[in-house]
Amino acid sequence: MLNVRLFAGVGSWRPEGPKGAPIEIAAFGEEGADLSIPGPLIRVREGTTVVLTLRNALGSALRVNGLCTRPGTCEPVSVAPGASQEIRFS
């Protein structure tokens, strides 16, 4: 089993490098670390159960696709502003 704690928040991204103009963007980060663009890469062996706690630090509802066991149908996950939700999948 792998436990992962992520949050969604707003931060500055500098696509043209450190001297370029910042763009405010919503992104994911690991709890206790900075936001990252692209978001954190999570790799696990096939069949591993992932227990993901997702905290929404945005000012609006968060809707995430793709957090499910495959093959199968994958319903979007919705997290209210300021809320956290645990999602389990393999």
mmCIF file of N, CA and C in Angstrom:
data_model
loop_
_atom_site.group_PDB
_atom_site.id
_atom_site.type_symbol
_atom_site.label_atom_id
_atom_site.label_comp_id
_atom_site.label_asym_id
_atom_site.label_seq_id
_atom_site.Cartn_x
_atom_site.Cartn_y
_atom_site.Cartn_z
ATOM 1 N N MET A 1 0.856 -1.166 0.000
ATOM 2 C CA MET A 1 0.000 0.000 0.000
ATOM 3 C C MET A 1 0.905 1.233 0.000
ATOM 4 N N LEU A 2 0.468 2.255 -0.732
ATOM 5 C CA LEU A 2 1.185 3.531 -0.786
ATOM 6 C C LEU A 2 0.236 4.630 -0.322
ATOM 7 N N ASN A 3 0.658 5.400 0.683
ATOM 8 C CA ASN A 3 -0.111 6.550 1.158
ATOM 9 C C ASN A 3 0.481 7.812 0.547
ATOM 10 N N VAL A 4 -0.363 8.608 -0.082
ATOM 11 C CA VAL A 4 0.062 9.847 -0.724
ATOM 12 C C VAL A 4 -0.833 10.969 -0.222
ATOM 13 N N ARG A 5 -0.215 12.106 0.125
ATOM 14 C CA ARG A 5 -0.969 13.279 0.575
ATOM 15 C C ARG A 5 -0.641 14.430 -0.361
ATOM 16 N N LEU A 6 -1.646 14.879 -1.108
ATOM 17 C CA LEU A 6 -1.487 15.975 -2.063
ATOM 18 C C LEU A 6 -2.432 17.114 -1.714
ATOM 19 N N PHE A 7 -2.083 18.309 -2.197
ATOM 20 C CA PHE A 7 -2.997 19.436 -2.084
ATOM 21 C C PHE A 7 -3.029 20.170 -3.409
ATOM 22 N N ALA A 8 -4.131 20.842 -3.658
ATOM 23 C CA ALA A 8 -4.282 21.698 -4.833
ATOM 24 C C ALA A 8 -4.305 23.130 -4.343
ATOM 25 N N GLY A 9 -3.492 23.979 -4.955
ATOM 26 C CA GLY A 9 -3.428 25.375 -4.547
ATOM 27 C C GLY A 9 -3.043 26.257 -5.718
ATOM 28 N N VAL A 10 -2.932 27.533 -5.464
ATOM 29 C CA VAL A 10 -2.536 28.495 -6.488
ATOM 30 C C VAL A 10 -1.128 28.978 -6.189
ATOM 31 N N GLY A 11 -0.295 28.987 -7.219
ATOM 32 C CA GLY A 11 1.083 29.439 -7.078
ATOM 33 C C GLY A 11 1.540 30.145 -8.341
ATOM 34 N N SER A 12 2.772 30.573 -8.336
ATOM 35 C CA SER A 12 3.355 31.260 -9.493
ATOM 36 C C SER A 12 4.191 30.282 -10.308
ATOM 37 N N TRP A 13 4.033 30.354 -11.603
ATOM 38 C CA TRP A 13 4.803 29.527 -12.538
ATOM 39 C C TRP A 13 5.520 30.476 -13.482
ATOM 40 N N ARG A 14 6.756 30.201 -13.753
ATOM 41 C CA ARG A 14 7.564 31.020 -14.657
ATOM 42 C C ARG A 14 7.984 30.167 -15.847
ATOM 43 N N PRO A 15 7.097 30.042 -16.854
ATOM 44 C CA PRO A 15 7.395 29.171 -17.998
ATOM 45 C C PRO A 15 8.604 29.618 -18.810
ATOM 46 N N GLU A 16 8.999 30.878 -18.694
ATOM 47 C CA GLU A 16 10.158 31.378 -19.440
ATOM 48 C C GLU A 16 11.418 31.403 -18.590
ATOM 49 N N GLY A 17 11.390 30.761 -17.432
ATOM 50 C CA GLY A 17 12.559 30.700 -16.566
ATOM 51 C C GLY A 17 12.470 31.688 -15.418
ATOM 52 N N PRO A 18 13.493 31.699 -14.551
ATOM 53 C CA PRO A 18 13.447 32.502 -13.328
ATOM 54 C C PRO A 18 13.303 34.007 -13.557
ATOM 55 N N LYS A 19 13.730 34.511 -14.710
ATOM 56 C CA LYS A 19 13.638 35.948 -14.985
ATOM 57 C C LYS A 19 12.361 36.320 -15.736
ATOM 58 N N GLY A 20 11.585 35.321 -16.163
ATOM 59 C CA GLY A 20 10.350 35.574 -16.903
ATOM 60 C C GLY A 20 9.223 36.022 -15.988
ATOM 61 N N ALA A 21 8.198 36.562 -16.591
ATOM 62 C CA ALA A 21 7.035 37.018 -15.829
ATOM 63 C C ALA A 21 6.278 35.821 -15.247
ATOM 64 N N PRO A 22 5.882 35.910 -13.971
ATOM 65 C CA PRO A 22 5.135 34.804 -13.366
ATOM 66 C C PRO A 22 3.685 34.786 -13.833
ATOM 67 N N ILE A 23 3.147 33.577 -13.912
ATOM 68 C CA ILE A 23 1.742 33.367 -14.229
ATOM 69 C C ILE A 23 1.126 32.666 -13.028
ATOM 70 N N GLU A 24 0.008 33.167 -12.540
ATOM 71 C CA GLU A 24 -0.687 32.526 -11.435
ATOM 72 C C GLU A 24 -1.437 31.318 -11.977
ATOM 73 N N ILE A 25 -1.228 30.153 -11.357
ATOM 74 C CA ILE A 25 -1.795 28.912 -11.885
ATOM 75 C C ILE A 25 -2.165 27.971 -10.741
ATOM 76 N N ALA A 26 -3.225 27.196 -10.947
ATOM 77 C CA ALA A 26 -3.601 26.148 -9.985
ATOM 78 C C ALA A 26 -2.741 24.924 -10.276
ATOM 79 N N ALA A 27 -2.236 24.299 -9.219
ATOM 80 C CA ALA A 27 -1.340 23.150 -9.385
ATOM 81 C C ALA A 27 -1.456 22.228 -8.179
ATOM 82 N N PHE A 28 -0.821 21.057 -8.279
ATOM 83 C CA PHE A 28 -0.768 20.102 -7.177
ATOM 84 C C PHE A 28 0.605 20.132 -6.538
ATOM 85 N N GLY A 29 0.651 19.760 -5.274
ATOM 86 C CA GLY A 29 1.907 19.607 -4.564
ATOM 87 C C GLY A 29 1.740 18.538 -3.508
ATOM 88 N N GLU A 30 2.870 18.001 -3.037
ATOM 89 C CA GLU A 30 2.830 17.065 -1.917
ATOM 90 C C GLU A 30 2.696 17.875 -0.645
ATOM 91 N N GLU A 31 1.898 17.389 0.305
ATOM 92 C CA GLU A 31 1.762 18.088 1.585
ATOM 93 C C GLU A 31 3.151 18.285 2.182
ATOM 94 N N GLY A 32 3.405 19.492 2.674
ATOM 95 C CA GLY A 32 4.697 19.809 3.280
ATOM 96 C C GLY A 32 5.730 20.290 2.276
ATOM 97 N N ALA A 33 5.378 20.335 0.990
ATOM 98 C CA ALA A 33 6.309 20.780 -0.054
ATOM 99 C C ALA A 33 5.614 21.846 -0.898
ATOM 100 N N ASP A 34 6.362 22.430 -1.820
ATOM 101 C CA ASP A 34 5.815 23.444 -2.705
ATOM 102 C C ASP A 34 4.958 22.808 -3.794
ATOM 103 N N LEU A 35 4.125 23.625 -4.413
ATOM 104 C CA LEU A 35 3.398 23.193 -5.605
ATOM 105 C C LEU A 35 4.416 22.834 -6.678
ATOM 106 N N SER A 36 4.048 21.949 -7.584
ATOM 107 C CA SER A 36 4.974 21.600 -8.662
ATOM 108 C C SER A 36 4.238 21.564 -9.992
ATOM 109 N N ILE A 37 4.919 22.042 -11.011
ATOM 110 C CA ILE A 37 4.359 22.070 -12.358
ATOM 111 C C ILE A 37 5.389 21.425 -13.276
ATOM 112 N N PRO A 38 5.115 20.285 -13.868
ATOM 113 C CA PRO A 38 3.884 19.504 -13.722
ATOM 114 C C PRO A 38 3.754 18.956 -12.302
ATOM 115 N N GLY A 39 2.592 18.411 -11.993
ATOM 116 C CA GLY A 39 2.323 17.881 -10.661
ATOM 117 C C GLY A 39 3.249 16.727 -10.314
ATOM 118 N N PRO A 40 3.266 16.319 -9.053
ATOM 119 C CA PRO A 40 4.121 15.220 -8.615
ATOM 120 C C PRO A 40 3.848 13.934 -9.404
ATOM 121 N N LEU A 41 4.910 13.237 -9.775
ATOM 122 C CA LEU A 41 4.805 11.957 -10.472
ATOM 123 C C LEU A 41 4.720 10.855 -9.427
ATOM 124 N N ILE A 42 3.721 9.998 -9.560
ATOM 125 C CA ILE A 42 3.533 8.889 -8.618
ATOM 126 C C ILE A 42 3.651 7.596 -9.404
ATOM 127 N N ARG A 43 4.643 6.792 -9.061
ATOM 128 C CA ARG A 43 4.838 5.492 -9.720
ATOM 129 C C ARG A 43 4.703 4.383 -8.688
ATOM 130 N N VAL A 44 3.941 3.369 -9.050
ATOM 131 C CA VAL A 44 3.766 2.217 -8.169
ATOM 132 C C VAL A 44 3.745 0.949 -9.019
ATOM 133 N N ARG A 45 4.032 -0.168 -8.391
ATOM 134 C CA ARG A 45 3.911 -1.449 -9.081
ATOM 135 C C ARG A 45 2.442 -1.742 -9.323
ATOM 136 N N GLU A 46 2.155 -2.376 -10.448
ATOM 137 C CA GLU A 46 0.786 -2.753 -10.780
ATOM 138 C C GLU A 46 0.195 -3.575 -9.651
ATOM 139 N N GLY A 47 -1.052 -3.265 -9.287
ATOM 140 C CA GLY A 47 -1.745 -3.981 -8.219
ATOM 141 C C GLY A 47 -1.586 -3.340 -6.850
ATOM 142 N N THR A 48 -0.717 -2.344 -6.724
ATOM 143 C CA THR A 48 -0.527 -1.656 -5.448
ATOM 144 C C THR A 48 -1.763 -0.816 -5.123
ATOM 145 N N THR A 49 -2.215 -0.885 -3.893
ATOM 146 C CA THR A 49 -3.309 -0.027 -3.457
ATOM 147 C C THR A 49 -2.745 1.342 -3.116
ATOM 148 N N VAL A 50 -3.308 2.369 -3.720
ATOM 149 C CA VAL A 50 -2.905 3.753 -3.449
ATOM 150 C C VAL A 50 -3.997 4.388 -2.599
ATOM 151 N N VAL A 51 -3.607 4.953 -1.468
ATOM 152 C CA VAL A 51 -4.521 5.692 -0.606
ATOM 153 C C VAL A 51 -4.097 7.154 -0.719
ATOM 154 N N LEU A 52 -4.890 7.917 -1.455
ATOM 155 C CA LEU A 52 -4.573 9.308 -1.752
ATOM 156 C C LEU A 52 -5.475 10.225 -0.942
ATOM 157 N N THR A 53 -4.883 11.094 -0.144
ATOM 158 C CA THR A 53 -5.638 12.135 0.535
ATOM 159 C C THR A 53 -5.411 13.412 -0.249
ATOM 160 N N LEU A 54 -6.483 13.992 -0.740
ATOM 161 C CA LEU A 54 -6.418 15.180 -1.581
ATOM 162 C C LEU A 54 -7.096 16.339 -0.858
ATOM 163 N N ARG A 55 -6.316 17.402 -0.590
ATOM 164 C CA ARG A 55 -6.833 18.590 0.098
ATOM 165 C C ARG A 55 -6.978 19.718 -0.915
ATOM 166 N N ASN A 56 -8.116 20.365 -0.912
ATOM 167 C CA ASN A 56 -8.387 21.453 -1.848
ATOM 168 C C ASN A 56 -8.173 22.794 -1.150
ATOM 169 N N ALA A 57 -7.045 23.455 -1.444
ATOM 170 C CA ALA A 57 -6.742 24.772 -0.885
ATOM 171 C C ALA A 57 -7.153 25.888 -1.843
ATOM 172 N N LEU A 58 -7.883 25.537 -2.889
ATOM 173 C CA LEU A 58 -8.372 26.520 -3.854
ATOM 174 C C LEU A 58 -9.631 27.193 -3.317
ATOM 175 N N GLY A 59 -10.027 28.290 -3.916
ATOM 176 C CA GLY A 59 -11.228 28.989 -3.504
ATOM 177 C C GLY A 59 -12.480 28.481 -4.181
ATOM 178 N N SER A 60 -12.356 27.428 -4.980
ATOM 179 C CA SER A 60 -13.512 26.857 -5.675
ATOM 180 C C SER A 60 -13.410 25.338 -5.659
ATOM 181 N N ALA A 61 -14.489 24.679 -6.055
ATOM 182 C CA ALA A 61 -14.516 23.214 -6.069
ATOM 183 C C ALA A 61 -13.458 22.671 -7.029
ATOM 184 N N LEU A 62 -12.901 21.538 -6.673
ATOM 185 C CA LEU A 62 -11.880 20.860 -7.470
ATOM 186 C C LEU A 62 -12.491 19.593 -8.048
ATOM 187 N N ARG A 63 -12.283 19.366 -9.324
ATOM 188 C CA ARG A 63 -12.779 18.147 -9.983
ATOM 189 C C ARG A 63 -11.586 17.488 -10.669
ATOM 190 N N VAL A 64 -11.314 16.221 -10.293
ATOM 191 C CA VAL A 64 -10.150 15.498 -10.802
ATOM 192 C C VAL A 64 -10.608 14.216 -11.475
ATOM 193 N N ASN A 65 -10.065 13.950 -12.644
ATOM 194 C CA ASN A 65 -10.364 12.720 -13.382
ATOM 195 C C ASN A 65 -9.177 11.761 -13.285
ATOM 196 N N GLY A 66 -9.449 10.474 -13.435
ATOM 197 C CA GLY A 66 -8.400 9.475 -13.566
ATOM 198 C C GLY A 66 -7.949 8.787 -12.297
ATOM 199 N N LEU A 67 -8.557 9.070 -11.161
ATOM 200 C CA LEU A 67 -8.153 8.438 -9.900
ATOM 201 C C LEU A 67 -9.051 7.243 -9.627
ATOM 202 N N CYS A 68 -8.729 6.117 -10.283
ATOM 203 C CA CYS A 68 -9.561 4.926 -10.138
ATOM 204 C C CYS A 68 -8.764 3.682 -10.503
ATOM 205 N N THR A 69 -9.333 2.529 -10.165
ATOM 206 C CA THR A 69 -8.744 1.248 -10.547
ATOM 207 C C THR A 69 -9.075 0.992 -12.005
ATOM 208 N N ARG A 70 -8.104 0.511 -12.749
ATOM 209 C CA ARG A 70 -8.314 0.240 -14.178
ATOM 210 C C ARG A 70 -8.057 -1.230 -14.455
ATOM 211 N N PRO A 71 -8.699 -1.828 -15.423
ATOM 212 C CA PRO A 71 -9.715 -1.231 -16.285
ATOM 213 C C PRO A 71 -11.005 -1.036 -15.518
ATOM 214 N N GLY A 72 -11.835 -0.174 -16.032
ATOM 215 C CA GLY A 72 -13.121 0.108 -15.405
ATOM 216 C C GLY A 72 -13.510 1.543 -15.663
ATOM 217 N N THR A 73 -14.728 1.868 -15.265
ATOM 218 C CA THR A 73 -15.179 3.244 -15.438
ATOM 219 C C THR A 73 -14.580 4.096 -14.331
ATOM 220 N N CYS A 74 -14.298 5.309 -14.678
ATOM 221 C CA CYS A 74 -13.617 6.204 -13.747
ATOM 222 C C CYS A 74 -14.457 7.457 -13.545
ATOM 223 N N GLU A 75 -15.122 7.532 -12.420
ATOM 224 C CA GLU A 75 -15.937 8.702 -12.110
ATOM 225 C C GLU A 75 -15.035 9.829 -11.613
ATOM 226 N N PRO A 76 -15.316 11.071 -12.008
ATOM 227 C CA PRO A 76 -14.520 12.197 -11.496
ATOM 228 C C PRO A 76 -14.682 12.325 -9.980
ATOM 229 N N VAL A 77 -13.638 12.825 -9.326
ATOM 230 C CA VAL A 77 -13.653 13.077 -7.889
ATOM 231 C C VAL A 77 -13.843 14.575 -7.702
ATOM 232 N N SER A 78 -14.803 14.970 -6.868
ATOM 233 C CA SER A 78 -15.039 16.379 -6.564
ATOM 234 C C SER A 78 -14.697 16.638 -5.106
ATOM 235 N N VAL A 79 -13.941 17.731 -4.861
ATOM 236 C CA VAL A 79 -13.554 18.110 -3.507
ATOM 237 C C VAL A 79 -13.929 19.581 -3.314
ATOM 238 N N ALA A 80 -14.728 19.856 -2.305
ATOM 239 C CA ALA A 80 -15.172 21.221 -2.017
ATOM 240 C C ALA A 80 -13.988 22.079 -1.566
ATOM 241 N N PRO A 81 -14.084 23.400 -1.729
ATOM 242 C CA PRO A 81 -13.016 24.282 -1.266
ATOM 243 C C PRO A 81 -12.782 24.110 0.239
ATOM 244 N N GLY A 82 -11.519 23.984 0.625
ATOM 245 C CA GLY A 82 -11.161 23.829 2.032
ATOM 246 C C GLY A 82 -11.336 22.429 2.576
ATOM 247 N N ALA A 83 -11.840 21.511 1.775
ATOM 248 C CA ALA A 83 -12.099 20.138 2.230
ATOM 249 C C ALA A 83 -10.986 19.190 1.781
ATOM 250 N N SER A 84 -10.965 18.015 2.382
ATOM 251 C CA SER A 84 -10.063 16.924 1.993
ATOM 252 C C SER A 84 -10.898 15.701 1.707
ATOM 253 N N GLN A 85 -10.384 14.851 0.839
ATOM 254 C CA GLN A 85 -11.079 13.609 0.527
ATOM 255 C C GLN A 85 -10.056 12.504 0.340
ATOM 256 N N GLU A 86 -10.393 11.310 0.862
ATOM 257 C CA GLU A 86 -9.530 10.137 0.665
ATOM 258 C C GLU A 86 -10.061 9.336 -0.507
ATOM 259 N N ILE A 87 -9.159 8.970 -1.403
ATOM 260 C CA ILE A 87 -9.513 8.172 -2.588
ATOM 261 C C ILE A 87 -8.614 6.946 -2.576
ATOM 262 N N ARG A 88 -9.210 5.767 -2.763
ATOM 263 C CA ARG A 88 -8.444 4.513 -2.802
ATOM 264 C C ARG A 88 -8.615 3.879 -4.179
ATOM 265 N N PHE A 89 -7.507 3.420 -4.750
ATOM 266 C CA PHE A 89 -7.551 2.717 -6.024
ATOM 267 C C PHE A 89 -6.304 1.867 -6.160
ATOM 268 N N SER A 90 -6.364 0.918 -7.094
ATOM 269 C CA SER A 90 -5.208 0.033 -7.359
ATOM 270 C C SER A 90 -4.696 0.274 -8.752
#
